[in-house]
mmCIF file of C-alpha atoms in Angstrom:
data_model
loop_
_atom_site.group_PDB
_atom_site.id
_atom_site.type_symbol
_atom_site.label_atom_id
_atom_site.label_comp_id
_atom_site.label_asym_id
_atom_site.label_seq_id
_atom_site.Cartn_x
_atom_site.Cartn_y
_atom_site.Cartn_z
ATOM 1 C CA MET D 11 21.774 2.088 -27.195
ATOM 2 C CA ARG D 12 18.912 -0.422 -27.364
ATOM 3 C CA SER D 13 17.305 1.590 -30.140
ATOM 4 C CA GLU D 14 20.563 1.576 -32.130
ATOM 5 C CA MET D 15 20.906 -2.180 -31.723
ATOM 6 C CA MET D 16 17.324 -2.731 -32.828
ATOM 7 C CA ARG D 17 17.828 -0.458 -35.826
ATOM 8 C CA SER D 18 20.966 -2.457 -36.682
ATOM 9 C CA ILE D 19 18.997 -5.709 -36.574
ATOM 10 C CA LEU D 20 16.311 -4.240 -38.868
ATOM 11 C CA SER D 21 18.972 -2.875 -41.209
ATOM 12 C CA ASP D 22 20.649 -6.280 -41.391
ATOM 13 C CA LEU D 23 17.274 -7.905 -42.018
ATOM 14 C CA ASN D 24 16.437 -5.486 -44.830
ATOM 15 C CA GLY D 25 19.910 -6.034 -46.277
ATOM 16 C CA THR D 26 19.664 -9.838 -46.350
ATOM 17 C CA SER D 27 17.356 -9.716 -49.331
ATOM 18 C CA ALA D 28 16.566 -7.169 -51.997
ATOM 19 C CA GLU D 29 13.015 -8.518 -51.785
ATOM 20 C CA ILE D 30 12.466 -6.997 -48.303
ATOM 21 C CA GLU D 31 11.203 -3.452 -48.659
ATOM 22 C CA ALA D 32 10.527 -2.484 -45.053
ATOM 23 C CA SER D 33 10.576 -3.750 -41.495
ATOM 24 C CA ALA D 34 9.348 -2.519 -38.119
ATOM 25 C CA VAL D 35 9.104 -3.525 -34.495
ATOM 26 C CA ILE D 36 5.712 -2.646 -33.048
ATOM 27 C CA SER D 37 4.166 -3.062 -29.619
ATOM 28 C CA THR D 38 1.101 -5.261 -29.436
ATOM 29 C CA ASP D 39 -0.779 -2.004 -28.702
ATOM 30 C CA GLY D 40 0.202 -0.711 -32.148
ATOM 31 C CA LEU D 41 2.911 1.742 -31.052
ATOM 32 C CA MET D 42 5.991 1.929 -33.220
ATOM 33 C CA ILE D 43 9.154 0.902 -31.348
ATOM 34 C CA GLU D 44 11.622 1.042 -34.243
ATOM 35 C CA ALA D 45 11.177 1.071 -38.008
ATOM 36 C CA LEU D 46 12.934 1.168 -41.358
ATOM 37 C CA LEU D 47 10.062 2.167 -43.614
ATOM 38 C CA PRO D 48 9.992 4.024 -46.920
ATOM 39 C CA ALA D 49 8.684 7.582 -46.750
ATOM 40 C CA SER D 50 5.482 6.462 -48.480
ATOM 41 C CA MET D 51 4.468 4.299 -45.484
ATOM 42 C CA ASP D 52 2.900 5.986 -42.475
ATOM 43 C CA GLU D 53 4.396 4.609 -39.240
ATOM 44 C CA ASP D 54 1.220 5.075 -37.221
ATOM 45 C CA ARG D 55 -0.877 3.289 -39.833
ATOM 46 C CA VAL D 56 1.601 0.399 -40.130
ATOM 47 C CA GLY D 57 1.659 0.058 -36.338
ATOM 48 C CA ALA D 58 -2.112 0.099 -35.912
ATOM 49 C CA MET D 59 -2.751 -2.367 -38.752
ATOM 50 C CA SER D 60 -0.018 -4.742 -37.579
ATOM 51 C CA ALA D 61 -1.434 -4.840 -34.078
ATOM 52 C CA ALA D 62 -4.975 -5.392 -35.385
ATOM 53 C CA MET D 63 -3.906 -8.217 -37.728
ATOM 54 C CA LEU D 64 -1.832 -9.889 -35.040
ATOM 55 C CA SER D 65 -4.718 -9.767 -32.581
ATOM 56 C CA LEU D 66 -7.080 -11.223 -35.163
ATOM 57 C CA GLY D 67 -4.548 -13.937 -36.052
ATOM 58 C CA GLU D 68 -4.167 -14.907 -32.384
ATOM 59 C CA ARG D 69 -7.925 -15.087 -31.922
ATOM 60 C CA THR D 70 -8.382 -17.135 -35.105
ATOM 61 C CA ALA D 71 -5.624 -19.605 -34.213
ATOM 62 C CA GLN D 72 -7.155 -20.034 -30.764
ATOM 63 C CA GLU D 73 -10.749 -20.395 -31.983
ATOM 64 C CA LEU D 74 -9.803 -22.908 -34.679
ATOM 65 C CA ALA D 75 -7.596 -24.905 -32.297
ATOM 66 C CA ARG D 76 -4.370 -24.271 -34.233
ATOM 67 C CA GLY D 77 -2.286 -23.598 -31.145
ATOM 68 C CA GLU D 78 -0.176 -20.581 -30.369
ATOM 69 C CA LEU D 79 0.136 -18.127 -33.246
ATOM 70 C CA GLU D 80 3.560 -18.138 -34.932
ATOM 71 C CA GLN D 81 3.032 -15.707 -37.787
ATOM 72 C CA VAL D 82 0.514 -13.874 -39.936
ATOM 73 C CA LEU D 83 1.090 -13.703 -43.679
ATOM 74 C CA VAL D 84 -0.876 -11.411 -45.952
ATOM 75 C CA LYS D 85 -0.399 -11.753 -49.707
ATOM 76 C CA GLY D 86 -1.464 -8.955 -51.994
ATOM 77 C CA VAL D 87 -0.967 -8.311 -55.683
ATOM 78 C CA ASN D 88 1.966 -6.027 -54.858
ATOM 79 C CA GLY D 89 3.679 -8.261 -52.303
ATOM 80 C CA TYR D 90 3.578 -9.715 -48.819
ATOM 81 C CA ILE D 91 3.274 -8.550 -45.246
ATOM 82 C CA LEU D 92 4.651 -10.934 -42.635
ATOM 83 C CA MET D 93 4.108 -10.464 -38.905
ATOM 84 C CA THR D 94 5.632 -12.548 -36.137
ATOM 85 C CA HIS D 95 6.056 -12.071 -32.406
ATOM 86 C CA ALA D 96 9.438 -10.796 -31.235
ATOM 87 C CA ASN D 97 8.263 -11.333 -27.633
ATOM 88 C CA SER D 98 4.920 -11.332 -25.821
ATOM 89 C CA ASP D 99 4.635 -7.541 -26.087
ATOM 90 C CA SER D 100 5.957 -6.837 -29.588
ATOM 91 C CA VAL D 101 5.711 -7.898 -33.190
ATOM 92 C CA LEU D 102 8.137 -7.775 -36.102
ATOM 93 C CA THR D 103 6.454 -6.738 -39.339
ATOM 94 C CA VAL D 104 8.167 -7.164 -42.704
ATOM 95 C CA VAL D 105 6.982 -5.948 -46.105
ATOM 96 C CA ALA D 106 8.292 -7.896 -49.101
ATOM 97 C CA LYS D 107 8.028 -7.716 -52.880
ATOM 98 C CA PRO D 108 5.703 -10.061 -54.813
ATOM 99 C CA ASN D 109 8.607 -12.150 -56.147
ATOM 100 C CA ALA D 110 9.995 -12.771 -52.630
ATOM 101 C CA ARG D 111 11.387 -16.186 -51.797
ATOM 102 C CA LEU D 112 9.369 -16.741 -48.669
ATOM 103 C CA GLY D 113 11.380 -19.653 -47.264
ATOM 104 C CA LEU D 114 14.480 -17.508 -46.922
ATOM 105 C CA ILE D 115 12.517 -14.553 -45.617
ATOM 106 C CA PHE D 116 10.786 -16.710 -42.976
ATOM 107 C CA LEU D 117 14.193 -17.866 -41.765
ATOM 108 C CA ASP D 118 15.672 -14.377 -41.686
ATOM 109 C CA VAL D 119 12.597 -12.949 -39.954
ATOM 110 C CA LYS D 120 12.660 -15.692 -37.318
ATOM 111 C CA ARG D 121 16.305 -14.942 -36.518
ATOM 112 C CA ALA D 122 15.683 -11.180 -36.385
ATOM 113 C CA ALA D 123 12.628 -11.653 -34.157
ATOM 114 C CA GLU D 124 14.643 -13.757 -31.714
ATOM 115 C CA ALA D 125 17.397 -11.131 -31.582
ATOM 116 C CA ILE D 126 14.869 -8.337 -31.048
ATOM 117 C CA GLY D 127 13.075 -10.363 -28.386
ATOM 118 C CA LYS D 128 16.321 -10.598 -26.422
ATOM 119 C CA LEU D 129 16.754 -6.822 -26.543
ATOM 120 C CA LEU D 130 13.254 -5.977 -25.323
#
């Protein structure tokens, strides 16, 4: 039941914008909780990299006195990866196209993360 609800939230998130290509909920240990990823993306790799980036982001924010980490944004030539906490033990990772309107995606991701946080 919880898995179905989480999958529904991810499906709604992916459906809010054609610019969102994938989304996943990952434990802070890097274990995949739920995902809507294309076949070309390896779940284990996405989970491990998301956890590593989130950990590094938290450490950087702390060391540079930026307060509690809200999100990590990676921009590459082929698009964006956005990570934000769903709760203290999980992260929501979203992969978006290079032409993505980030303001709308930030808003949608924040809402989805809050909904997922309530489920976990």
